[in-house]
Coordinates of C-alpha atoms and ligand atoms in Angstrom, one line a residue:
M25 CA 0.1 -0.2 0.1
M26 CA 0.8 3.6 -0.6
D27 CA -0.4 6.8 -0.2
M28 CA -1.6 7.9 -3.5
A29 CA -0.5 11.5 -4.8
T30 CA -2.6 14.1 -4.7
E31 CA -2.3 14.4 -8.6
T32 CA -3.1 10.4 -8.9
L33 CA -6.5 11.0 -6.9
S34 CA -7.2 14.1 -8.7
G35 CA -7.3 12.5 -12.1
L36 CA -9.9 9.9 -10.6
R37 CA -13.3 9.7 -12.7
I38 CA -16.0 7.5 -12.4
N39 CA -17.4 5.7 -15.4
G40 CA -20.2 7.7 -16.7
Q41 CA -21.6 5.5 -19.4
R42 CA -21.8 2.4 -16.3
L43 CA -23.7 4.7 -14.4
W44 CA -25.9 5.9 -16.9
D45 CA -26.4 2.2 -18.0
S46 CA -27.2 1.2 -14.6
L47 CA -29.8 3.8 -14.2
M48 CA -31.7 2.8 -17.8
T49 CA -31.6 -0.4 -16.1
L50 CA -33.2 0.2 -13.1
A51 CA -35.6 2.3 -15.3
R52 CA -36.8 -0.8 -16.8
I53 CA -38.6 -2.0 -13.5
G54 CA -42.2 0.2 -13.8
A55 CA -41.5 1.6 -16.8
T56 CA -44.3 3.4 -18.3
P57 CA -45.2 4.2 -21.9
K58 CA -44.4 7.7 -21.8
G59 CA -40.5 7.1 -20.8
G60 CA -41.0 7.8 -17.2
V61 CA -41.4 5.2 -14.2
A62 CA -43.9 4.1 -11.7
R63 CA -42.4 2.0 -9.0
L64 CA -44.2 2.8 -5.8
A65 CA -42.7 2.2 -2.6
L66 CA -43.2 -1.5 -1.0
T67 CA -44.8 -2.7 -4.4
D68 CA -43.7 -6.0 -6.3
L69 CA -41.8 -3.6 -8.1
D70 CA -40.5 -1.7 -5.3
R71 CA -38.8 -5.5 -4.6
E72 CA -37.6 -5.7 -8.0
G73 CA -35.6 -2.7 -7.8
R74 CA -34.4 -3.2 -4.5
D75 CA -33.0 -6.8 -5.5
L76 CA -31.3 -5.4 -8.3
V77 CA -29.8 -2.8 -6.4
V78 CA -28.4 -4.9 -3.6
G79 CA -27.3 -7.8 -6.2
W80 CA -25.3 -5.3 -7.8
A81 CA -24.0 -4.2 -4.7
R82 CA -22.9 -7.5 -3.6
E83 CA -21.2 -8.2 -6.8
A84 CA -19.1 -5.0 -6.0
G85 CA -17.9 -6.7 -2.8
M86 CA -20.1 -4.6 -0.5
S87 CA -22.3 -6.1 2.7
V88 CA -25.9 -5.3 2.9
T89 CA -27.7 -5.0 5.9
V90 CA -31.4 -4.1 6.2
D91 CA -33.2 -2.3 9.1
R92 CA -36.8 -2.8 10.8
I93 CA -38.3 0.2 8.4
G94 CA -36.5 -1.6 5.3
N95 CA -33.5 1.0 4.9
I96 CA -31.0 -0.6 2.9
F97 CA -27.5 0.0 3.9
M98 CA -24.4 -1.1 1.3
R99 CA -21.2 -1.1 2.9
R100 CA -17.7 -0.9 1.5
P101 CA -15.0 -1.3 4.5
G102 CA -12.5 0.8 5.1
R103 CA -9.2 0.4 6.5
N104 CA -10.4 1.5 9.5
P105 CA -13.4 -0.2 10.6
A106 CA -13.9 1.7 13.7
L107 CA -14.8 4.8 11.9
A108 CA -18.4 5.7 11.0
P109 CA -18.8 5.4 7.4
V110 CA -19.2 8.0 5.0
M111 CA -22.6 7.6 3.7
T112 CA -24.4 8.7 0.7
G113 CA -27.9 7.3 -1.0
S114 CA -31.2 8.4 -1.8
H115 CA -34.3 6.5 -2.6
I116 CA -35.9 4.2 -5.4
D117 CA -39.5 4.6 -5.0
T118 CA -41.2 6.9 -7.5
Q119 CA -44.2 9.0 -7.7
P120 CA -47.3 7.3 -10.0
T121 CA -46.2 8.9 -12.6
G122 CA -42.5 9.8 -12.0
G123 CA -39.4 9.8 -13.7
K124 CA -35.8 7.9 -14.1
F125 CA -33.6 10.1 -11.8
D126 CA -35.5 11.3 -9.0
G127 CA -33.9 9.0 -6.4
N128 CA -32.5 6.6 -8.0
Y129 CA -29.6 9.1 -9.4
G130 CA -28.2 9.3 -5.9
V131 CA -28.3 5.5 -5.0
L132 CA -26.7 4.5 -8.5
A133 CA -23.9 7.6 -8.1
G134 CA -23.2 5.9 -4.8
L135 CA -22.7 2.7 -6.2
E136 CA -20.4 4.1 -9.3
V137 CA -18.3 5.8 -6.7
V138 CA -17.8 2.1 -4.9
R139 CA -17.5 0.5 -8.3
T140 CA -14.7 3.3 -9.3
L141 CA -12.7 3.0 -6.3
N142 CA -13.0 -1.3 -6.8
D143 CA -11.7 -0.6 -10.3
R144 CA -8.6 1.3 -9.5
G145 CA -8.2 -0.8 -6.3
I146 CA -8.2 2.3 -3.9
S147 CA -8.9 1.8 -0.1
T148 CA -10.4 4.3 2.1
E149 CA -9.5 5.1 5.7
A150 CA -13.4 5.4 6.8
P151 CA -15.6 2.9 5.4
I152 CA -18.3 3.9 2.6
E153 CA -21.6 3.2 2.7
V154 CA -24.4 3.5 0.2
A155 CA -28.2 3.8 1.5
V156 CA -31.5 3.0 0.3
W157 CA -33.8 5.0 2.0
T158 CA -37.8 3.2 1.8
N159 CA -40.6 5.6 1.2
E160 CA -38.9 9.2 -0.1
E161 CA -41.9 9.9 -2.1
G162 CA -44.8 9.8 0.5
S163 CA -47.0 8.6 -2.6
R164 CA -48.8 5.3 -1.1
F165 CA -48.0 5.8 2.0
V166 CA -47.8 9.0 4.3
P167 CA -45.6 10.7 5.9
V168 CA -43.1 11.2 3.3
M169 CA -39.5 10.4 4.0
M170 CA -40.4 7.5 5.9
G171 CA -37.3 5.3 6.1
S172 CA -34.8 8.3 6.8
G173 CA -37.2 10.0 9.2
V174 CA -37.7 6.9 11.5
F175 CA -33.9 6.6 11.5
A176 CA -33.4 9.7 12.2
G177 CA -36.2 9.7 15.1
A178 CA -38.7 12.4 13.6
F179 CA -41.5 10.0 14.4
S180 CA -41.7 6.7 15.8
L181 CA -41.2 3.1 13.9
E182 CA -45.0 1.9 15.3
H183 CA -46.4 5.3 13.5
A184 CA -44.9 4.4 10.4
Y185 CA -45.7 1.0 10.6
A186 CA -49.0 1.6 11.0
A187 CA -49.7 4.2 7.9
T188 CA -52.2 2.5 5.5
D189 CA -52.4 2.6 1.7
T190 CA -55.6 3.4 -0.3
Q191 CA -56.7 -0.5 0.0
G192 CA -56.0 -0.4 3.6
R193 CA -52.5 -2.3 3.6
T194 CA -49.8 -1.4 6.4
V195 CA -46.4 -0.4 5.9
R196 CA -45.6 -3.1 8.2
D197 CA -47.6 -6.0 6.3
E198 CA -46.2 -4.8 2.9
L199 CA -42.5 -4.6 4.3
Q200 CA -42.8 -8.2 5.6
R201 CA -44.6 -9.2 2.2
I202 CA -41.7 -8.4 -0.3
G203 CA -39.0 -9.4 2.3
Y204 CA -37.2 -6.2 3.6
I205 CA -37.9 -5.9 7.0
G206 CA -35.1 -6.3 8.5
D207 CA -33.9 -6.9 12.3
E208 CA -31.4 -4.1 12.6
E209 CA -32.7 -1.1 15.0
P210 CA -33.4 2.2 12.8
G211 CA -30.9 4.6 13.9
A212 CA -28.5 2.2 15.6
H213 CA -26.6 2.8 12.6
P214 CA -23.5 5.6 12.9
I215 CA -23.2 8.1 10.0
G216 CA -19.5 9.8 9.8
A217 CA -20.9 12.1 6.9
Y218 CA -23.6 12.1 4.5
F219 CA -23.6 13.5 1.0
E220 CA -26.8 12.8 -1.3
A221 CA -26.6 13.8 -5.2
H222 CA -29.6 14.8 -6.6
I223 CA -31.6 16.2 -9.9
E224 CA -32.6 19.7 -8.8
Q225 CA -36.2 19.1 -9.7
G226 CA -36.1 22.8 -10.1
P227 CA -35.5 25.5 -13.2
V228 CA -32.3 27.5 -11.6
L229 CA -29.2 25.8 -12.6
E230 CA -30.6 25.3 -16.3
D231 CA -31.6 29.0 -16.1
A232 CA -28.1 30.0 -15.2
G233 CA -26.4 27.3 -17.3
V234 CA -24.3 26.1 -14.4
T235 CA -23.6 22.6 -14.1
I236 CA -23.6 21.7 -9.8
G237 CA -25.5 23.4 -7.5
V238 CA -24.1 23.6 -3.8
V239 CA -27.1 23.0 -1.9
Q240 CA -26.7 25.4 0.9
G241 CA -29.8 23.7 2.8
V242 CA -33.6 22.9 2.3
L243 CA -36.5 25.4 2.9
G244 CA -38.5 25.7 5.8
I245 CA -42.1 25.5 5.2
R246 CA -45.9 26.6 6.9
W247 CA -48.8 25.3 5.5
F248 CA -51.9 27.0 6.3
D249 CA -55.8 26.9 5.3
C250 CA -57.4 30.3 5.2
T251 CA -61.1 30.9 5.7
V252 CA -62.4 34.0 4.2
R253 CA -66.2 34.4 5.1
G254 CA -69.0 37.0 3.8
M255 CA -72.5 36.7 2.5
E256 CA -73.5 34.8 -0.4
A257 CA -76.6 37.1 -2.5
H258 CA -77.9 37.2 -5.7
A259 CA -75.7 38.8 -8.0
G260 CA -78.3 40.9 -9.7
P261 CA -80.4 42.7 -7.0
T262 CA -77.4 43.2 -4.8
P263 CA -75.8 46.6 -5.3
M264 CA -71.7 46.6 -5.3
G265 CA -71.6 48.9 -2.1
L266 CA -74.0 46.8 -0.3
R267 CA -72.3 43.6 -0.8
R268 CA -69.8 41.1 1.5
D269 CA -68.2 39.3 -1.3
A270 CA -65.6 36.8 0.5
L271 CA -63.8 36.0 -3.2
Q272 CA -62.9 39.8 -3.8
V273 CA -61.2 39.8 -0.3
A274 CA -59.6 36.6 -0.6
T275 CA -58.2 37.4 -3.9
K276 CA -56.5 40.4 -2.4
L277 CA -55.2 38.4 0.5
M278 CA -53.9 35.9 -2.1
Q279 CA -51.9 38.5 -3.9
E280 CA -50.1 39.5 -0.7
V281 CA -49.0 35.8 -0.2
V282 CA -47.0 36.2 -3.6
A283 CA -46.0 39.9 -2.9
C284 CA -44.6 38.6 0.7
A285 CA -42.5 36.4 -0.9
H286 CA -41.0 38.9 -3.4
R287 CA -40.4 41.0 -0.2
H288 CA -37.9 39.1 1.4
P289 CA -34.4 38.7 -0.4
Q290 CA -31.6 38.3 2.0
A291 CA -28.7 40.2 2.7
D292 CA -26.6 38.7 -0.6
G293 CA -29.6 39.6 -2.7
S294 CA -30.6 36.1 -3.3
N295 CA -34.4 35.5 -2.6
H296 CA -35.4 32.2 -1.2
G297 CA -38.8 33.5 -0.1
R298 CA -41.6 31.5 -2.0
G299 CA -45.4 32.2 -1.6
T300 CA -47.8 29.8 -3.1
V301 CA -51.8 29.5 -3.1
G302 CA -52.5 26.1 -4.9
M303 CA -56.1 25.4 -4.0
V304 CA -59.2 27.2 -3.9
Q305 CA -62.9 26.3 -2.9
V306 CA -65.3 29.0 -3.8
H307 CA -69.0 28.4 -2.1
P308 CA -71.0 28.3 -3.4
N309 CA -69.2 28.2 -6.8
S310 CA -72.5 29.7 -9.0
R311 CA -72.2 32.0 -11.6
N312 CA -75.1 34.7 -10.2
V313 CA -74.4 34.1 -6.7
I314 CA -72.1 36.4 -4.8
P315 CA -69.4 34.1 -3.1
G316 CA -70.1 33.7 0.6
E317 CA -67.4 31.7 1.7
V318 CA -63.7 30.8 -0.1
K319 CA -61.4 28.6 1.5
F320 CA -57.8 28.4 0.1
S321 CA -54.3 26.9 1.0
I322 CA -51.3 29.1 1.6
D323 CA -47.8 27.8 1.3
L324 CA -45.1 29.6 2.7
R325 CA -41.3 28.8 2.2
N326 CA -38.1 30.5 3.1
H327 CA -34.5 29.2 4.0
T328 CA -34.6 30.2 7.6
D329 CA -37.2 29.4 10.3
A330 CA -37.4 33.3 11.2
S331 CA -37.5 34.3 7.7
V332 CA -40.5 32.2 6.9
E333 CA -42.1 33.1 10.4
Q334 CA -41.7 36.7 9.1
M335 CA -43.4 35.9 6.1
A336 CA -46.7 34.1 8.0
Q337 CA -46.6 37.2 10.3
D338 CA -46.8 40.0 7.4
V339 CA -49.6 37.8 5.7
K340 CA -51.4 37.6 8.9
A341 CA -51.1 41.4 9.4
F342 CA -52.3 42.0 6.0
A343 CA -55.4 39.8 6.8
Q344 CA -56.2 41.6 9.9
T345 CA -56.1 45.0 8.1
L346 CA -58.3 43.6 5.3
S347 CA -60.7 42.0 7.6
K348 CA -61.1 45.1 9.8
L349 CA -61.6 47.5 6.3
T350 CA -64.3 44.9 5.0
G351 CA -66.0 43.5 8.3
L352 CA -65.6 40.2 6.6
S353 CA -63.9 37.3 8.9
I354 CA -60.8 35.9 7.9
E355 CA -59.6 32.7 9.7
F356 CA -55.9 30.9 9.6
K357 CA -55.5 27.3 10.5
L358 CA -51.7 26.1 10.8
V359 CA -51.6 22.3 8.9
S360 CA -48.3 21.7 8.7
S361 CA -44.8 23.0 9.7
F362 CA -41.6 21.9 8.6
S363 CA -38.1 23.4 9.8
A364 CA -35.7 24.9 7.5
Q365 CA -32.7 23.0 7.8
Q366 CA -29.0 24.3 6.8
F367 CA -26.4 21.8 5.5
H368 CA -23.0 21.7 7.3
A369 CA -20.1 24.3 6.2
E370 CA -17.7 21.1 5.8
C371 CA -19.8 19.4 3.5
T372 CA -21.0 22.3 1.6
E373 CA -17.8 23.4 1.1
A374 CA -16.5 19.8 0.1
V375 CA -18.9 19.9 -2.5
A376 CA -17.7 23.2 -4.0
R377 CA -14.0 22.5 -3.4
A378 CA -14.8 18.9 -5.5
A379 CA -16.7 21.0 -8.3
A380 CA -14.1 23.5 -8.7
R381 CA -11.3 20.9 -8.7
L382 CA -12.7 19.0 -11.8
G383 CA -13.5 22.4 -13.6
H384 CA -17.4 22.1 -13.3
S385 CA -19.2 25.6 -12.8
H386 CA -21.1 25.6 -9.6
M387 CA -23.2 27.9 -7.5
P388 CA -24.8 27.9 -4.2
V389 CA -28.7 26.8 -4.5
V390 CA -31.3 26.0 -1.8
S391 CA -33.7 22.9 -2.0
G392 CA -37.3 23.9 -2.5
A393 CA -38.0 20.5 -1.6
G394 CA -37.5 17.8 1.2
H395 CA -35.0 15.3 0.8
D396 CA -33.7 12.2 2.8
A397 CA -30.7 14.5 3.6
V398 CA -32.9 16.7 5.5
Y399 CA -33.5 14.1 8.1
A400 CA -29.4 12.7 7.8
A401 CA -28.5 16.5 8.8
R402 CA -30.1 16.0 12.1
L403 CA -27.5 13.5 12.7
A404 CA -24.1 14.1 11.0
P405 CA -22.4 16.6 8.6
T406 CA -24.6 16.6 5.6
G407 CA -24.4 18.2 2.1
M408 CA -26.3 17.7 -1.3
I409 CA -25.0 18.0 -4.7
F410 CA -27.6 19.4 -7.3
I411 CA -27.5 18.5 -11.2
P412 CA -30.0 20.6 -13.7
C413 CA -32.9 18.4 -15.0
K414 CA -34.7 19.6 -18.2
D415 CA -36.7 22.2 -18.1
G416 CA -36.8 22.1 -14.2
I417 CA -39.6 19.5 -14.2
S418 CA -39.6 16.7 -12.0
H419 CA -42.3 14.2 -10.5
N420 CA -43.2 13.7 -14.1
E421 CA -42.7 11.2 -16.7
V422 CA -40.9 13.4 -18.9
E423 CA -38.1 14.2 -16.1
D424 CA -34.7 14.2 -18.1
A425 CA -31.1 14.8 -17.2
T426 CA -28.2 14.7 -19.6
P427 CA -25.3 12.0 -19.6
E428 CA -22.8 14.9 -19.3
H429 CA -24.4 16.1 -15.8
V430 CA -25.2 12.5 -14.6
T431 CA -21.4 12.0 -14.9
A432 CA -20.3 15.3 -13.6
G433 CA -22.4 15.1 -10.6
C434 CA -21.3 12.2 -9.7
N435 CA -17.6 12.9 -10.1
V436 CA -18.3 15.5 -7.9
L437 CA -19.8 13.0 -5.2
L438 CA -17.1 10.8 -5.6
H439 CA -14.3 13.2 -4.6
A440 CA -16.2 15.2 -1.8
M441 CA -16.7 11.6 -0.2
L442 CA -13.0 10.6 -0.6
E443 CA -12.1 14.5 0.9
R444 CA -13.9 13.1 4.1
C445 CA -12.8 9.7 4.3
G446 CA -9.8 10.3 5.3
K447 CA -6.3 8.9 4.0
V448 CA -6.8 7.4 0.9
H449 CA -4.7 4.5 -0.4
R450 CA -4.2 2.4 -3.4
A451 CA -2.9 -1.1 -3.9
H452 CA 0.2 -1.7 -5.9
Ligands
LIG711 ZN1 -36.3 12.2 -4.4

């Protein structure tokens, strides 16, 4: 054994064709006619996908363990077994009309890192593990990010086991049925650091023409249901001055939800505020009746809990003024709240350094969507690598990414992980 010269190491590259072929092979399991993938969590297809990936891991000399929520950990030993593994991974379950890359890329990029190290006879000080987290999508079983959530202690194993699909089948029964209910206690597994490669699922990188997104963290979220109550009345006989039109008041408030997201730029000029009204119910929803009641959803996001809270306060203050002005009641109900998660500087910097060393354009980005890395970040220093996806579209059968970007992201993953693995050696 010898210490690898820095030049040798910096010349190390993954096999992009092999990674692409693996992605396309896995995408055949549950392939849809429109070129997407439907491989819902804990179905027979999920089992087939898991079996394929686990088989590949064993061929690459990795040992495989499964925990009680069905998370799979595929391990390549390090020279020092006492060190916590440097972990990467993602999920292979998809939406009903999902794509080939969401989640699958993170798992197979991890496998490609291991295959590359095997090819070159390179050993690392810390072990390397590739995780396949159970039910990230939350499409068949709620909550989302179930496997990583149980692993991080965000909710209990019993809570996850009890979740049922529309047919009344439970997570526990389905895990049992597909043979992926392991005996390892979730969370018993140490993590030294965690990296996850993922398609961006948004349009920022493509718009900027940049290859690598250095993910700084995941946006915090507040979900409200809002109800505006007026008085329904005939559209003809009721003069404008005597109306209590709930929709006219509601639309003013909806405008404010979006305006307040525009108003929250950061010190560095970037703006991670997001304000969305995606669901509206008008009562009685009739052409010639003044709307008496409007219910709508509010989705607020920002990169710190303080800034998302400030947005919520702004919207509520606006509603209060509006209510006084119009005499209509406006009610808010908090439906869900997710904390913002900043990633660890050591990991985000490792990703940025790797991208720079490899000569890839890169920029700091935030993730507007949740990922398994959010829960991993509660346990260990964590970072994510984004690559562009076509037109920013994901959770859709047309989801696409280029082989060049897929390769670039995996190379960044390789070098960021090696940096965290400590001394790297190559066999003679
Ligand atoms: Zn995903």
